[in-house]
Amino acid sequence: LPGLRARAREALGRERDAILLDRALSLLDALERALGDFFELPDSPARPPADLLNAHLTAAEALAATDTRPGGLRLYAGEEGEPLAVHLASLQPAFRELAPMSPASWPALFDVALEGPLAPSVRISRGREGGRHPRVAILGLLEARLLHFDLAVLGALEEGVWPQATDPGPWMSRPMRAEFGLPEPEARIGRVAADFLLAAASAPNAVLARARKRAGSPTVPSRWLTRLETFLGGQRDEHGQGLALPQSPAVAWAAALDMPEEVRPCPRPAPCPPPEARPREITVTEIADLVADPYGYYARRVLRLVPLDPLDAEVGASDYGNLVHNTMKRWTQKLDGQPWDTAQARAWYAEAAEQTLAEAAARPGLLAFWRPRLARIGEFVVAQEAAAAAGHRILQRHAEVPGRLELRGTGIFLKVRADRIDRLCDHSLALIDYKTGTPPSSGEVADGRAPQLPLEAAIAEHGGFEGIPPAATSALTYWRLSGGGTAGEVKPVKGDPMALAADALDNTEALLRDFLLGSRRFMARPHPRRSPVRRDHDHLARVAEWGSEAE
């Protein structure tokens, strides 16, 4: 909750969002009050399980409560609510006998305690109001002997289920049971066979059912089914054909529900929105997405279908990447225009890293993981800047520079935010892109799979970056900043930067004229060898249906 409060103040700190901020903070305060002493589950000190159960149920009822209705009435309402309440009440006496435990282990214990509170047969045999169904009854073997019905369904006719597998028990072998005068384990199968025969023969109509698979594995038909089929197969009708048990039409009915009468495959999705619905701005990072998966770009930018982050999502690689980028931005802005001093540069980097970590409002475990990684990155970048300062190569450093370029009178604007742009002593530019993962290879940059840096060079050549006059680019470089065993690596892009920039700009203009100005359809995955980074809309494009990959 402290992290949520900090994030709310960061996102809604503007004056025009004051009302929304008050509502968000009020919601978090109400959540904290409802949770009570169930606010957190630390490793220690140990608490009695009965106390943890009471705190859990109190918090659950408080969260379910409304202004007009207590939480208990809502939490235990409906067909499932009554057996849940009975089961939770039965846990109290048992939990009082357990020894105190670590609160952090409570969720696992509670999950296990909730397993199987209501048998499936009870759920099936009850109606909506909790009473038994007036026309259906699920009976055991003893009850089935005493009652008669118009239709009897004998289910689970599989070896190991009905009849159950023979088991002499863990304590006595078969010879020992015989010496003690105990019946053989197979004797029970004989008694159950009589029950099966009575149930099948006494009902006016009987359905013998079994599952072909159980828990994903094939099953073996019950020996009684096998013997019936064998006996009937030896009999002959008036045509000299063997007899057999008739198949129930219910199986065909179920198959018909899943199989339409006429199969009409749907075509591969390829939407073609009108020109006015197509965007007129595109970021440099979206170019590769548009080439690899036009349908994904269409879903994000035209339909504006952006997936929501899952609740309580784990911190991922993108969060760490933002942390590194923000730290480098602060540090580079401190360095710009200042004479080089290694000790001062280290101090500024440490200050920038701590400010970024404080803004992240991460839990202590993540801070303990991130802080040493950022420190190792700091040693690497300080060494790089010290070498550059010794050679007097850099005149100015620019961090997180926004850029914008109109593509030759088309009305389409290419946007970017460059991680870093350095003006060198020969007045050319060096473009640097930070990567916390694996940077693209020179081949991927040359063939258009990673056009970001060449397009940045094209924008810089036309003066599209704020505060930076037009200039040619002499170097394109990726800095891999992982902070791991290898803290950082410098990966220069091979080839002439300006030639790469010209090719990337020409290809981008042709691509955007087709997609954003023309009538080209947004087809999913047109290039088999180009895999998109994001796959959020594959289910809408039905990639598993028409593509080669199997879900």
CSV table of N, CA and C in Angstrom, one decimal, residues 333-398:
chain,number,residue,atom,x,y,z
A,333,GLN,N,22.6,14.3,-17.7
A,333,GLN,CA,22.3,15.7,-17.5
A,333,GLN,C,23.2,16.4,-16.5
A,334,LYS,N,23.6,15.7,-15.5
A,334,LYS,CA,24.6,16.3,-14.6
A,334,LYS,C,26.0,16.5,-15.2
A,335,LEU,N,26.4,15.6,-16.1
A,335,LEU,CA,27.7,15.6,-16.7
A,335,LEU,C,27.8,16.7,-17.7
A,336,ASP,N,26.7,17.0,-18.5
A,336,ASP,CA,26.8,17.9,-19.6
A,336,ASP,C,27.2,19.3,-19.2
A,337,GLY,N,28.3,19.8,-19.9
A,337,GLY,CA,28.8,21.1,-19.6
A,337,GLY,C,29.8,21.2,-18.4
A,338,GLN,N,30.1,20.1,-17.7
A,338,GLN,CA,30.9,20.2,-16.6
A,338,GLN,C,32.3,19.6,-16.9
A,339,PRO,N,33.4,20.1,-16.4
A,339,PRO,CA,34.7,19.5,-16.6
A,339,PRO,C,34.7,18.1,-15.9
A,340,TRP,N,35.5,17.2,-16.6
A,340,TRP,CA,35.5,15.9,-16.1
A,340,TRP,C,36.2,15.7,-14.8
A,341,ASP,N,35.6,15.0,-13.9
A,341,ASP,CA,36.2,14.7,-12.6
A,341,ASP,C,35.6,13.3,-12.2
A,342,THR,N,36.5,12.3,-12.2
A,342,THR,CA,36.1,10.9,-12.0
A,342,THR,C,35.3,10.8,-10.6
A,343,ALA,N,35.9,11.3,-9.6
A,343,ALA,CA,35.3,11.2,-8.3
A,343,ALA,C,33.9,11.8,-8.2
A,344,GLN,N,33.8,13.1,-8.8
A,344,GLN,CA,32.5,13.8,-8.9
A,344,GLN,C,31.5,13.0,-9.8
A,345,ALA,N,32.0,12.4,-10.8
A,345,ALA,CA,31.1,11.6,-11.7
A,345,ALA,C,30.5,10.4,-11.0
A,346,ARG,N,31.4,9.7,-10.2
A,346,ARG,CA,30.9,8.6,-9.4
A,346,ARG,C,29.8,9.1,-8.4
A,347,ALA,N,30.1,10.2,-7.7
A,347,ALA,CA,29.1,10.7,-6.7
A,347,ALA,C,27.8,11.1,-7.4
A,348,TRP,N,27.9,11.7,-8.6
A,348,TRP,CA,26.6,12.1,-9.3
A,348,TRP,C,25.9,10.8,-9.7
A,349,TYR,N,26.6,9.8,-10.2
A,349,TYR,CA,25.9,8.6,-10.6
A,349,TYR,C,25.2,8.0,-9.4
A,350,ALA,N,25.9,7.9,-8.2
A,350,ALA,CA,25.3,7.3,-7.0
A,350,ALA,C,24.0,8.1,-6.6
A,351,GLU,N,24.1,9.4,-6.7
A,351,GLU,CA,22.9,10.2,-6.4
A,351,GLU,C,21.8,10.0,-7.3
A,352,ALA,N,22.1,9.9,-8.6
A,352,ALA,CA,21.0,9.6,-9.6
A,352,ALA,C,20.4,8.2,-9.4
A,353,ALA,N,21.2,7.2,-9.1
A,353,ALA,CA,20.7,5.9,-8.8
A,353,ALA,C,19.8,5.9,-7.6
A,354,GLU,N,20.2,6.5,-6.5
A,354,GLU,CA,19.3,6.5,-5.3
A,354,GLU,C,18.0,7.3,-5.6
A,355,GLN,N,18.1,8.4,-6.3
A,355,GLN,CA,16.8,9.1,-6.6
A,355,GLN,C,15.9,8.2,-7.4
A,356,THR,N,16.4,7.5,-8.4
A,356,THR,CA,15.6,6.6,-9.2
A,356,THR,C,15.0,5.5,-8.4
A,357,LEU,N,15.8,4.9,-7.5
A,357,LEU,CA,15.3,3.8,-6.7
A,357,LEU,C,14.2,4.3,-5.7
A,358,ALA,N,14.4,5.5,-5.2
A,358,ALA,CA,13.4,6.1,-4.3
A,358,ALA,C,12.1,6.3,-5.1
A,359,GLU,N,12.1,6.8,-6.3
A,359,GLU,CA,10.9,7.0,-7.1
A,359,GLU,C,10.2,5.6,-7.4
A,360,ALA,N,11.0,4.6,-7.6
A,360,ALA,CA,10.4,3.3,-8.0
A,360,ALA,C,9.6,2.7,-6.9
A,361,ALA,N,9.8,3.1,-5.6
A,361,ALA,CA,9.0,2.7,-4.5
A,361,ALA,C,8.9,1.1,-4.5
A,362,ALA,N,10.0,0.5,-4.8
A,362,ALA,CA,9.9,-1.0,-4.8
A,362,ALA,C,10.1,-1.6,-3.4
A,363,ARG,N,9.7,-2.9,-3.3
A,363,ARG,CA,9.9,-3.5,-2.0
A,363,ARG,C,11.4,-3.8,-1.7
A,364,PRO,N,11.7,-4.0,-0.5
A,364,PRO,CA,13.1,-4.1,-0.1
A,364,PRO,C,13.9,-5.2,-0.8
A,365,GLY,N,13.2,-6.3,-1.1
A,365,GLY,CA,13.9,-7.4,-1.8
A,365,GLY,C,14.3,-7.0,-3.2
A,366,LEU,N,13.5,-6.2,-3.9
A,366,LEU,CA,13.9,-5.7,-5.2
A,366,LEU,C,15.0,-4.7,-5.1
A,367,LEU,N,15.0,-3.8,-4.2
A,367,LEU,CA,16.0,-2.8,-4.0
A,367,LEU,C,17.4,-3.5,-3.7
A,368,ALA,N,17.3,-4.5,-2.9
A,368,ALA,CA,18.6,-5.3,-2.7
A,368,ALA,C,19.1,-5.9,-3.9
A,369,PHE,N,18.3,-6.2,-4.9
A,369,PHE,CA,18.7,-6.9,-6.1
A,369,PHE,C,19.1,-5.8,-7.1
A,370,TRP,N,18.4,-4.7,-7.2
A,370,TRP,CA,18.7,-3.6,-8.2
A,370,TRP,C,19.9,-2.8,-7.8
A,371,ARG,N,20.1,-2.4,-6.5
A,371,ARG,CA,21.1,-1.5,-6.1
A,371,ARG,C,22.5,-1.9,-6.5
A,372,PRO,N,22.9,-3.2,-6.3
A,372,PRO,CA,24.3,-3.6,-6.7
A,372,PRO,C,24.4,-3.6,-8.2
A,373,ARG,N,23.3,-4.0,-8.9
A,373,ARG,CA,23.4,-4.0,-10.4
A,373,ARG,C,23.6,-2.5,-10.9
A,374,LEU,N,22.9,-1.6,-10.4
A,374,LEU,CA,23.1,-0.2,-10.8
A,374,LEU,C,24.5,0.3,-10.5
A,375,ALA,N,25.0,-0.2,-9.3
A,375,ALA,CA,26.4,0.2,-9.0
A,375,ALA,C,27.4,-0.3,-10.0
A,376,ARG,N,27.2,-1.6,-10.4
A,376,ARG,CA,28.1,-2.1,-11.4
A,376,ARG,C,28.0,-1.4,-12.8
A,377,ILE,N,26.8,-1.0,-13.1
A,377,ILE,CA,26.6,-0.2,-14.3
A,377,ILE,C,27.3,1.1,-14.2
A,378,GLY,N,27.3,1.7,-13.0
A,378,GLY,CA,28.0,2.9,-12.8
A,378,GLY,C,29.5,2.9,-13.0
A,379,GLU,N,30.1,1.8,-12.5
A,379,GLU,CA,31.5,1.6,-12.8
A,379,GLU,C,31.8,1.6,-14.2
A,380,PHE,N,31.0,0.9,-15.0
A,380,PHE,CA,31.2,0.7,-16.4
A,380,PHE,C,31.1,2.1,-17.2
A,381,VAL,N,30.0,2.8,-16.9
A,381,VAL,CA,29.8,4.0,-17.7
A,381,VAL,C,30.8,5.1,-17.2
A,382,VAL,N,31.2,5.1,-16.0
A,382,VAL,CA,32.2,6.1,-15.6
A,382,VAL,C,33.5,5.8,-16.3
A,383,ALA,N,33.8,4.6,-16.5
A,383,ALA,CA,35.1,4.2,-17.2
A,383,ALA,C,34.9,4.7,-18.7
A,384,GLN,N,33.8,4.5,-19.3
A,384,GLN,CA,33.6,4.9,-20.6
A,384,GLN,C,33.7,6.4,-20.8
A,385,GLU,N,33.1,7.2,-19.9
A,385,GLU,CA,33.2,8.6,-19.9
A,385,GLU,C,34.6,9.1,-19.7
A,386,ALA,N,35.3,8.4,-18.8
A,386,ALA,CA,36.7,8.8,-18.5
A,386,ALA,C,37.6,8.7,-19.7
A,387,ALA,N,37.4,7.6,-20.4
A,387,ALA,CA,38.1,7.4,-21.7
A,387,ALA,C,37.8,8.4,-22.7
A,388,ALA,N,36.5,8.8,-22.8
A,388,ALA,CA,36.1,9.8,-23.8
A,388,ALA,C,36.7,11.2,-23.4
A,389,ALA,N,36.7,11.5,-22.1
A,389,ALA,CA,37.2,12.7,-21.6
A,389,ALA,C,38.7,12.8,-21.9
A,390,ALA,N,39.4,11.7,-21.7
A,390,ALA,CA,40.9,11.7,-21.9
A,390,ALA,C,41.2,12.0,-23.4
A,391,GLY,N,40.3,11.6,-24.3
A,391,GLY,CA,40.6,11.8,-25.7
A,391,GLY,C,40.0,13.1,-26.2
A,392,HIS,N,39.2,13.8,-25.3
A,392,HIS,CA,38.6,15.1,-25.7
A,392,HIS,C,37.7,15.0,-26.9
A,393,ARG,N,36.9,13.9,-26.9
A,393,ARG,CA,36.1,13.6,-28.1
A,393,ARG,C,34.7,14.3,-28.1
A,394,ILE,N,34.2,14.5,-26.9
A,394,ILE,CA,32.8,14.9,-26.7
A,394,ILE,C,32.7,16.4,-26.3
A,395,LEU,N,31.9,17.1,-27.1
A,395,LEU,CA,31.6,18.6,-26.8
A,395,LEU,C,30.4,18.7,-25.9
A,396,GLN,N,29.3,18.0,-26.3
A,396,GLN,CA,28.1,18.1,-25.5
A,396,GLN,C,27.4,16.8,-25.4
A,397,ARG,N,26.7,16.6,-24.3
A,397,ARG,CA,25.9,15.4,-24.1
A,397,ARG,C,24.4,15.7,-24.0
A,398,HIS,N,23.6,15.0,-24.7
A,398,HIS,CA,22.1,15.3,-24.6
A,398,HIS,C,21.4,14.0,-24.2
